[in-house]
Coordinates of C-alpha atoms and ligand atoms in Angstrom, one line a residue:
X1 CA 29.8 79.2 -4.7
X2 CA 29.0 78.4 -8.4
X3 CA 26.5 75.4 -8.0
X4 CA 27.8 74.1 -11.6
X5 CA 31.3 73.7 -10.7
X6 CA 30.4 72.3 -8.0
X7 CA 28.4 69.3 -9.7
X8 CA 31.2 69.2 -11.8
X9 CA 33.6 68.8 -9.2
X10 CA 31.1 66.0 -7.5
X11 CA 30.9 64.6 -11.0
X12 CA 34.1 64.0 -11.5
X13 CA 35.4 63.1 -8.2
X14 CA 32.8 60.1 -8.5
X15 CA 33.0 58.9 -12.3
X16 CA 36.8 59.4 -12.5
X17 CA 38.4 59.8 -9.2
X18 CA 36.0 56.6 -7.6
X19 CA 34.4 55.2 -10.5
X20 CA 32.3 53.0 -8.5
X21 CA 30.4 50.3 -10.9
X22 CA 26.9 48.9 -11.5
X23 CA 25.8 46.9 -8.0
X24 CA 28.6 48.1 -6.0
X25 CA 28.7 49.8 -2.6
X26 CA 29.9 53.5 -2.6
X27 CA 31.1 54.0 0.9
X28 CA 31.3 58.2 1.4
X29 CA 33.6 58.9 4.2
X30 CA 32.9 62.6 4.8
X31 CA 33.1 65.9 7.2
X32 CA 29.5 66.8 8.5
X33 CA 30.3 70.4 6.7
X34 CA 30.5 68.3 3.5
X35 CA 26.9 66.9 3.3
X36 CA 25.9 69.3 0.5
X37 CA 28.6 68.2 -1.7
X38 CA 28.1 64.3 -0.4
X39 CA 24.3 64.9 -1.7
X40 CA 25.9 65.8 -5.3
X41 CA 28.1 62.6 -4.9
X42 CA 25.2 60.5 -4.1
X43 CA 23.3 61.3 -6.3
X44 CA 25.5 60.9 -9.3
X45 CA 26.9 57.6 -7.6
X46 CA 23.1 56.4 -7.9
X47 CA 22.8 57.7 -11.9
X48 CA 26.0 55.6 -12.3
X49 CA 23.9 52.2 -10.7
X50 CA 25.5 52.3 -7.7
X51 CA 23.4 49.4 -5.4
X52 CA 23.8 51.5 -2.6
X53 CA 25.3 54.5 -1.3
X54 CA 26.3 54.4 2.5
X55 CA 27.7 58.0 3.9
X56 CA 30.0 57.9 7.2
X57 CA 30.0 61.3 8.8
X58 CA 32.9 62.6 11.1
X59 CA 33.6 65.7 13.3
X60 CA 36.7 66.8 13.9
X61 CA 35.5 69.4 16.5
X62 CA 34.4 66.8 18.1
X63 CA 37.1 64.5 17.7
X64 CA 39.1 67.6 19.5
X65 CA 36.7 67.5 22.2
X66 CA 37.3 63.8 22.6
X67 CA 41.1 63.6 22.7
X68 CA 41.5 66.4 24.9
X69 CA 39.0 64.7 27.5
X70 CA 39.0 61.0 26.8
X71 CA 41.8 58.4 28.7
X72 CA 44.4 57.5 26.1
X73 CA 43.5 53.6 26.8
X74 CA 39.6 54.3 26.2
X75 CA 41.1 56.1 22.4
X76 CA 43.8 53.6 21.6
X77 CA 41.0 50.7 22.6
X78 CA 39.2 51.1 18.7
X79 CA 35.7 48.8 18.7
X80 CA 35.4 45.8 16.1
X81 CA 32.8 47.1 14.7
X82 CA 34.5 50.4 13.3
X83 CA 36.5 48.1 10.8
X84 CA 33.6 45.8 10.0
X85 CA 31.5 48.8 9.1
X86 CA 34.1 48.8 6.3
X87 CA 34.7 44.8 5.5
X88 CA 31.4 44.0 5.4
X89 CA 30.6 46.0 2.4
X90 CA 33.6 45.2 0.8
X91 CA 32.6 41.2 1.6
X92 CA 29.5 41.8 -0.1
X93 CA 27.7 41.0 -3.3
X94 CA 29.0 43.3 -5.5
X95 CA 31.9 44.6 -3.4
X96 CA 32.8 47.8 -2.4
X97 CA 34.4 51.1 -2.7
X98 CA 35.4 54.5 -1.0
X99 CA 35.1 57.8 -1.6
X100 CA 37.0 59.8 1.7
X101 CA 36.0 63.4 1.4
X102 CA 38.1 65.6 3.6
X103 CA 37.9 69.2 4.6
X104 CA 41.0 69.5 7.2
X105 CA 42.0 72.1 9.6
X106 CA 45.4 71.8 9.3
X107 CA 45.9 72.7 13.2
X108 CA 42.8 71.0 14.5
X109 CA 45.0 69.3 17.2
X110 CA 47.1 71.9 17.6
X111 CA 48.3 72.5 21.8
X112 CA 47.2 69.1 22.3
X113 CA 49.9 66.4 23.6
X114 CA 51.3 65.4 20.1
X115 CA 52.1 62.0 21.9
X116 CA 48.6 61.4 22.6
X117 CA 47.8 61.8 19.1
X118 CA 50.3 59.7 17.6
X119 CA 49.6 56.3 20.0
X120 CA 45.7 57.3 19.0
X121 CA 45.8 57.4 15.4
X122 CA 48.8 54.7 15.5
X123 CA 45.7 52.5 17.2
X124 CA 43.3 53.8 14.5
X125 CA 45.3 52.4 11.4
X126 CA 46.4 48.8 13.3
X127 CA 42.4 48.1 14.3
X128 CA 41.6 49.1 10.5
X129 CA 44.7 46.7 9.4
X130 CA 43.0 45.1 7.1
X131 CA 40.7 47.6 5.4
X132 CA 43.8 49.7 4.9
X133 CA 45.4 47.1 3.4
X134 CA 42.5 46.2 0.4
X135 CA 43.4 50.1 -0.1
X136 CA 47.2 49.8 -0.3
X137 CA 46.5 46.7 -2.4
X138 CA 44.5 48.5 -4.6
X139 CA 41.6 45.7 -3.7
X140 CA 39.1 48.4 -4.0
X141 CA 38.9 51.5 -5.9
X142 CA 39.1 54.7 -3.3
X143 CA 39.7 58.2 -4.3
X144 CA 40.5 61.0 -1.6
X145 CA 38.8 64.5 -2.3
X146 CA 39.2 67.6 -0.6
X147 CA 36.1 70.4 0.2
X148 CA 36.6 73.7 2.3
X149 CA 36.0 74.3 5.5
X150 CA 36.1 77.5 7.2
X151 CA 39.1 77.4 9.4
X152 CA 41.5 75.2 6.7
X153 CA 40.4 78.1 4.5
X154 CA 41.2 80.8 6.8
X155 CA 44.7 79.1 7.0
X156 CA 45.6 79.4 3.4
X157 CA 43.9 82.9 3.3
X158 CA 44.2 84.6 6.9
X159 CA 42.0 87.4 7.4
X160 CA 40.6 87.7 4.2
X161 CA 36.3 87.1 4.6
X162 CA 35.8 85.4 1.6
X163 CA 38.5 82.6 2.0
X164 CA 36.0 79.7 1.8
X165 CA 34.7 81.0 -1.7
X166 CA 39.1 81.8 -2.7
X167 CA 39.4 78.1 -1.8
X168 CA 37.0 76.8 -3.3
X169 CA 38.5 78.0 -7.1
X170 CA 42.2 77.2 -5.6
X171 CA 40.8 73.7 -5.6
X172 CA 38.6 74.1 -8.9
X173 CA 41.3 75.3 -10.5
X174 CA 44.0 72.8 -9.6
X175 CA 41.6 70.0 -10.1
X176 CA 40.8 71.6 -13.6
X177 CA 36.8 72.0 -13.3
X178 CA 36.5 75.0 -15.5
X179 CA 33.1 76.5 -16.6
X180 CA 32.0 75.3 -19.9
X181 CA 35.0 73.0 -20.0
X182 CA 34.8 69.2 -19.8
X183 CA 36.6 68.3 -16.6
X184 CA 36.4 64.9 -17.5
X185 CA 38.0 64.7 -21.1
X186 CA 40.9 67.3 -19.4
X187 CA 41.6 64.3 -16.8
X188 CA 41.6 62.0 -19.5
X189 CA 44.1 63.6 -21.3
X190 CA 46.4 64.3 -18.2
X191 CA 46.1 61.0 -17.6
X192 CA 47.7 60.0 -21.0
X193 CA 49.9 62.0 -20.7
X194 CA 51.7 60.5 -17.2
X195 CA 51.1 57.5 -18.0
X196 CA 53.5 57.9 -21.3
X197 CA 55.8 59.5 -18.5
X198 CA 55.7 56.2 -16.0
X199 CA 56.2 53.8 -19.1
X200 CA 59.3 54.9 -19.8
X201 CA 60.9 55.8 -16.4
X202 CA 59.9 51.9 -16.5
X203 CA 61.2 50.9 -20.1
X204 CA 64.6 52.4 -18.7
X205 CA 64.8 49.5 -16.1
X206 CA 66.5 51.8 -12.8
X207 CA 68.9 51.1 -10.8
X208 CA 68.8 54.1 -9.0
X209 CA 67.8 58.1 -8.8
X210 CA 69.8 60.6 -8.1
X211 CA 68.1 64.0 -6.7
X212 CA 70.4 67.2 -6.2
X213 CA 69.4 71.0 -5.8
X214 CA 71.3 74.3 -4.6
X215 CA 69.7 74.0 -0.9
X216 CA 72.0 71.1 -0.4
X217 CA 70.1 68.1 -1.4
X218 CA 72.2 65.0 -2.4
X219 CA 70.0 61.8 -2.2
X220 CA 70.9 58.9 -4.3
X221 CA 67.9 56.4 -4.0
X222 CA 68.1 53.1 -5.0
X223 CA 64.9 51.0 -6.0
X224 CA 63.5 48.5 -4.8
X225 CA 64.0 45.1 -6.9
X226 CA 61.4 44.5 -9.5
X227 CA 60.2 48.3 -8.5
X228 CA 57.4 49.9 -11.1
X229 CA 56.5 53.4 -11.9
X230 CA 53.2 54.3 -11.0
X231 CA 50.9 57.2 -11.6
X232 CA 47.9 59.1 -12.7
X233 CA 45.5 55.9 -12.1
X234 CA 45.6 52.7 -10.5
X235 CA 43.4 49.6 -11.2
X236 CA 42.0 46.8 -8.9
X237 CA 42.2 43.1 -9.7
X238 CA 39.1 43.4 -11.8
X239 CA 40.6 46.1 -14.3
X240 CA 38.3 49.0 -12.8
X241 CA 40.5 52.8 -12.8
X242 CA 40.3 54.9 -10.5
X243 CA 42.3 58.0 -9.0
X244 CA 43.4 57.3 -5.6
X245 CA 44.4 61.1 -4.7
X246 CA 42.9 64.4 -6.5
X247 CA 44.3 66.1 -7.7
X248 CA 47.6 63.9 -9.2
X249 CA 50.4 65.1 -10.3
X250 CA 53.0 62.3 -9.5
X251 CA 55.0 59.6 -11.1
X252 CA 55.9 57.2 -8.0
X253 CA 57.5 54.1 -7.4
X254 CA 58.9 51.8 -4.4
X255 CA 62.9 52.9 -3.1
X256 CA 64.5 49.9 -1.7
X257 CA 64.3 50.4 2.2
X258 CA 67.9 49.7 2.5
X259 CA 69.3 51.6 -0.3
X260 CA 68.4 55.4 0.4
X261 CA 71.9 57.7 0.8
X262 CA 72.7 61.4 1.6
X263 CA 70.9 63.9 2.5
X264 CA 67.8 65.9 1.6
X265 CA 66.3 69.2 2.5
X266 CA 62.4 69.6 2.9
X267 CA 61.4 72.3 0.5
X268 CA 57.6 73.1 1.6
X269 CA 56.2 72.8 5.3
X270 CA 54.9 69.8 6.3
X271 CA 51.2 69.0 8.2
X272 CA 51.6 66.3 10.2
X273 CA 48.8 65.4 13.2
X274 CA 47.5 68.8 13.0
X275 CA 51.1 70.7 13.8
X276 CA 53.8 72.3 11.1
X277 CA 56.9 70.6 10.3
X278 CA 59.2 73.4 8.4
X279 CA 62.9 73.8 7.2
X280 CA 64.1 70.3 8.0
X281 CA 66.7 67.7 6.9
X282 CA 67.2 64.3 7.0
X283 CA 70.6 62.2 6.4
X284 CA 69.8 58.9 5.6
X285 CA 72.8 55.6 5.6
X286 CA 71.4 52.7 4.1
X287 CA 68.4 53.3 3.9
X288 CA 67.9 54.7 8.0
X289 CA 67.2 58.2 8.7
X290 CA 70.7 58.5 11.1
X291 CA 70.2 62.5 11.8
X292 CA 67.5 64.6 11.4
X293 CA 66.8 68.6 12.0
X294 CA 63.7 71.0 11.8
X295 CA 63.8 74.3 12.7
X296 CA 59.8 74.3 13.5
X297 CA 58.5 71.2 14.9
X298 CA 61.8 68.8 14.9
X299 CA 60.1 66.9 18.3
X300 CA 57.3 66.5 16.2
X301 CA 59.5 65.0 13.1
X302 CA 61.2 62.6 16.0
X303 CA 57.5 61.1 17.4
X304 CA 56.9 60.4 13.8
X305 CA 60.2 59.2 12.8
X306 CA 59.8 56.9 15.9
X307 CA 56.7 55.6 15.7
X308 CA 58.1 52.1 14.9
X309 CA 61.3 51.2 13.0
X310 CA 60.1 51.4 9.3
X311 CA 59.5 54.9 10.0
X312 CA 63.0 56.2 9.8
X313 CA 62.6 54.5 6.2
X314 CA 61.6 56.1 2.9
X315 CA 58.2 53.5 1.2
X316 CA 58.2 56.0 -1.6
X317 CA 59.7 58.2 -4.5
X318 CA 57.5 60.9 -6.6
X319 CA 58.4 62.6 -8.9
X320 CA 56.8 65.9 -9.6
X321 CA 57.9 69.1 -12.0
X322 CA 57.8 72.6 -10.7
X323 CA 54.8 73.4 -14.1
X324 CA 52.4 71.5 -11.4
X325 CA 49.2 73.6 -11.3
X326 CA 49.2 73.1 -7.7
X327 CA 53.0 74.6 -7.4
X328 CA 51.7 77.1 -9.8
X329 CA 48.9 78.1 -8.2
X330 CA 51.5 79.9 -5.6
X331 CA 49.7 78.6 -2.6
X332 CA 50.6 76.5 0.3
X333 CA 47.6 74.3 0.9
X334 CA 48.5 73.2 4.8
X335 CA 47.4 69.4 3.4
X336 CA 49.5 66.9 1.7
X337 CA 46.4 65.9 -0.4
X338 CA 47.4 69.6 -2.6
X339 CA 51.1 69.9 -1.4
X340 CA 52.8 66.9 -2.0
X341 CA 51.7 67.4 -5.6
X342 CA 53.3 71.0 -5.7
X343 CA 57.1 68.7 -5.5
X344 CA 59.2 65.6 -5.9
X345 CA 58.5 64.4 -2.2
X346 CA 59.4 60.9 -0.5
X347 CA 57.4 59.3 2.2
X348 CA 58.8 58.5 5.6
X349 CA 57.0 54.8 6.3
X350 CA 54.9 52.5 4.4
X351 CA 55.9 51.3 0.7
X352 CA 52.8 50.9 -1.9
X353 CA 52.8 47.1 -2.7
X354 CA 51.9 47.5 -6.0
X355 CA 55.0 49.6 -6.8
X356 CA 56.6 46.4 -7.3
X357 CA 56.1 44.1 -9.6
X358 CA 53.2 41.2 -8.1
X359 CA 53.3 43.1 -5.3
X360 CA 49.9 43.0 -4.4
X361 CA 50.1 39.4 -4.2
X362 CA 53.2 38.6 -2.0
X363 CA 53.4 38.4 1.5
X364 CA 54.9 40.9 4.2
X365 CA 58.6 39.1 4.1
X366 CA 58.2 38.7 0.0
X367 CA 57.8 42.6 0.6
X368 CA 60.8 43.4 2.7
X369 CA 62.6 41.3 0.7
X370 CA 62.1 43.4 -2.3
X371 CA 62.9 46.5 0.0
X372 CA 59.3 47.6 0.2
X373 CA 59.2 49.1 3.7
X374 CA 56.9 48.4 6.3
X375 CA 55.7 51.1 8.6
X376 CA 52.2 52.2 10.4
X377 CA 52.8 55.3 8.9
X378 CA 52.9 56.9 5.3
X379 CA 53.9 60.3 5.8
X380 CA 54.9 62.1 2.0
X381 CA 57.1 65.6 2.8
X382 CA 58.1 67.7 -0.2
X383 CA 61.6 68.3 -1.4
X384 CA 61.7 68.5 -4.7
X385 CA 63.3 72.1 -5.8
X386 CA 62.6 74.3 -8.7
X387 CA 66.4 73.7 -10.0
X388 CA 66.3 70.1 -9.1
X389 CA 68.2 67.8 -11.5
X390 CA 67.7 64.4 -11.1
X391 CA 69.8 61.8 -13.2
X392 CA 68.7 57.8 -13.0
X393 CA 71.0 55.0 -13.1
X394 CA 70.2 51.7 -15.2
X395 CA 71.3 48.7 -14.2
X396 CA 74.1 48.8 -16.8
X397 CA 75.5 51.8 -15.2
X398 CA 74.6 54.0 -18.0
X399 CA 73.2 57.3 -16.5
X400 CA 69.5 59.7 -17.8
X401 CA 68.7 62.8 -17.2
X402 CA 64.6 62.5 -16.0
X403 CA 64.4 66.4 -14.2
X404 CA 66.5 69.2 -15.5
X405 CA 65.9 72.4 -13.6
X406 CA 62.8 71.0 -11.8
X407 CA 60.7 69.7 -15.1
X408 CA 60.7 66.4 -16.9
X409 CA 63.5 66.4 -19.3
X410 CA 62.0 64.4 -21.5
Ligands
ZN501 ZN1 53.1 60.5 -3.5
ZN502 ZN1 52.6 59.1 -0.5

């Protein structure tokens, strides 16, 4: 693969998407088939005066291994030390900050009891509680940032020998690293240009969205009180940008948990655990997921959708138009990092704090209260439509049309 894209890619994952600063950690969370790529990160992290850059490796051929063979109680029973590894950078001198490189085979765990999986990684996220939440707080700046690997490759493009190498552009070219272009300047500009687009979905002052297509969706969401539009970057307490997911596409903000009605048809299929969600529907009343169907995987959609109670809730709203390079791009990318910004999707689970005004600084009950939801989980599925309208309610009942025939109407 083209060794110059490539440093651009590195470049720009780490001085946009991360943006780590002068005398900060750079934590690199990566696949062992990423340490080529890692190198590239490092070393521009270090050019940027990064104090340190520490690189956790993982290996999800291994991790198969290990939850086929290991007792659930030794795999739900996660070590102290896993989540300090992360804290006590972040507690620091000079704090913190993560860049997770991924490199997913969609159907790692696939044949493996799904049940297993779910209590395991449900164990994962509650021992890393409180790393995950200087992430959701936006505490720390953390970017995710996908590579190739062989067999997610071989998914999008089965039987074809060169799929790492078409994968690799798929990702260079929805991520906008072109040769001889400045991938940089291009994010900047796309940046601009949806944050213009998140300033006034918040200068309207919502009550409520309304999303309808032809495959039957009807979903009036209402927002959560004091709810804000966010998207392209996000910023921690100490004014540094970053780009939590690349590439972004979305405008987002926080539905209120209780407020969700009708029902809504999944438009893309949906990686979840390693297995394929596809062709489902969910009716929500009041905010609960009452009845839900999938013609592939629907016991899988149930073990999420019962993982604890906020799971049957929507935490978030994005909107996406159909123009989306990644939707353009005409490829299914079997990970929600690419998918999810191919459509409008909502997330079953967990609300983003700072999708409401102060959020960041209330409590768990200030949350709810709002009608942020509160889940283990944060699972985004796509159902945004290519003749999706969506109309928004203000508060004085007047109605806007944001998405006519899938693209921003204004
Ligand atoms: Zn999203
Ligand atoms: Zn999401």
């Amino acid at each position: 693969m083209d060794q110059e894209l490539l440093r651009q890619y590195a470049a720009f994952a780490v001085r946009v998407g991360v943006n780590p600063q002068h005398g900060q950690t750079l934590i690199i969370s990566a696949p062992i088939e990423g340490a080529d790529f890692v190198r590239l990160c490092a070393q521009e992290a270090y050019d940027v005066g990064v104090r340190e850059v520490v690189v956790k490796y993982d290996d999800e051929k291994l991790n198969r291994i290990r939850m086929e063979r290991t007792e659930l109680n030794v795999l739900t029973d996660v070590k102290p030390y896993i989540l300090r590894s992360y804290l006590d950078y972040a507690d620091s001198e000079g704090g913190a900050c993560i860049l997770n490189v991924i490199a997913s085979d969609p159907e790692i765990y696939k044949g493996l009891d799904a049940e297993k999986i779910n209590r395991v990684s449900a164990a994962r996220r509650e021992a890393l509680k409180q790393w995950r939440e200087k992430t959701l707080k936006d505490e720390v700046q953390w970017s995710i940032v996908a590579i190739p690997s062989a067999a997610w490759a071989a998914k999008i493009f089965p039987g074809q020998p060169d799929a790492e190498e078409k994968l690799w552009q798929a990702i260079f070219d929805v991520c906008r690293v072109k040769k001889g272009a400045d991938v940089v300047a291009a994010w900047k500009e796309h940046v601009t240009k949806t944050i213009a687009r998140k300033d006034r979905l918040n200068a309207l002052q919502l009550e409520s969205i309304r999303l309808q297509s032809n495959n039957g969706t009807d979903l009036t969401v209402g927002l959560a009180e004091g709810h804000v539009w966010e998207g392209a970057q996000s910023t921690t307490p100490n004014g540094y940008t970053f780009i939590a997911n690349i590439p972004t596409e979305e405008v987002f903000t926080a539905p209120h948990r209780e407020k969700v009605n009708g029902v809504v048809y999944g438009t893309k299929p949906y990686v979840y655990n390693g297995n394929l969600i596809e062709n489902f529907w969910v009716r929500f009343e009041n905010g609960l997921i009452v009845e839900h169907h999938a013609e592939k995987g629907e016991e899988l959609l149930t073990k999420l959708l019962d993982t604890d109670p906020g799971a049957r809730r929507i935490g978030e709203i994005a909107l996406v138009p159909a123009s989306s390079p990644i939707n353009q791009s005409g490829l299914l990318f079997y990970n929600t990092l690419f998918d999810e910004n191919a459509a409008c999707h909502i997330a079953f689970g967990q609300g983003y704090p700072g999708t409401v005004q102060g959020g960041n600084n209330m409590t768990q009950e200030e949350l709810l209260r709002c009608g942020v939801n509160e889940s283990l989980v944060h699972e985004d599925v796509m159902v945004g439509a290519p003749d999706m309208t969506i109309t928004g309610i203000t508060k004085n009942g007047e109605t806007v049309r944001i998405f006519e025939n899938g693209e921003w109407a204004f």
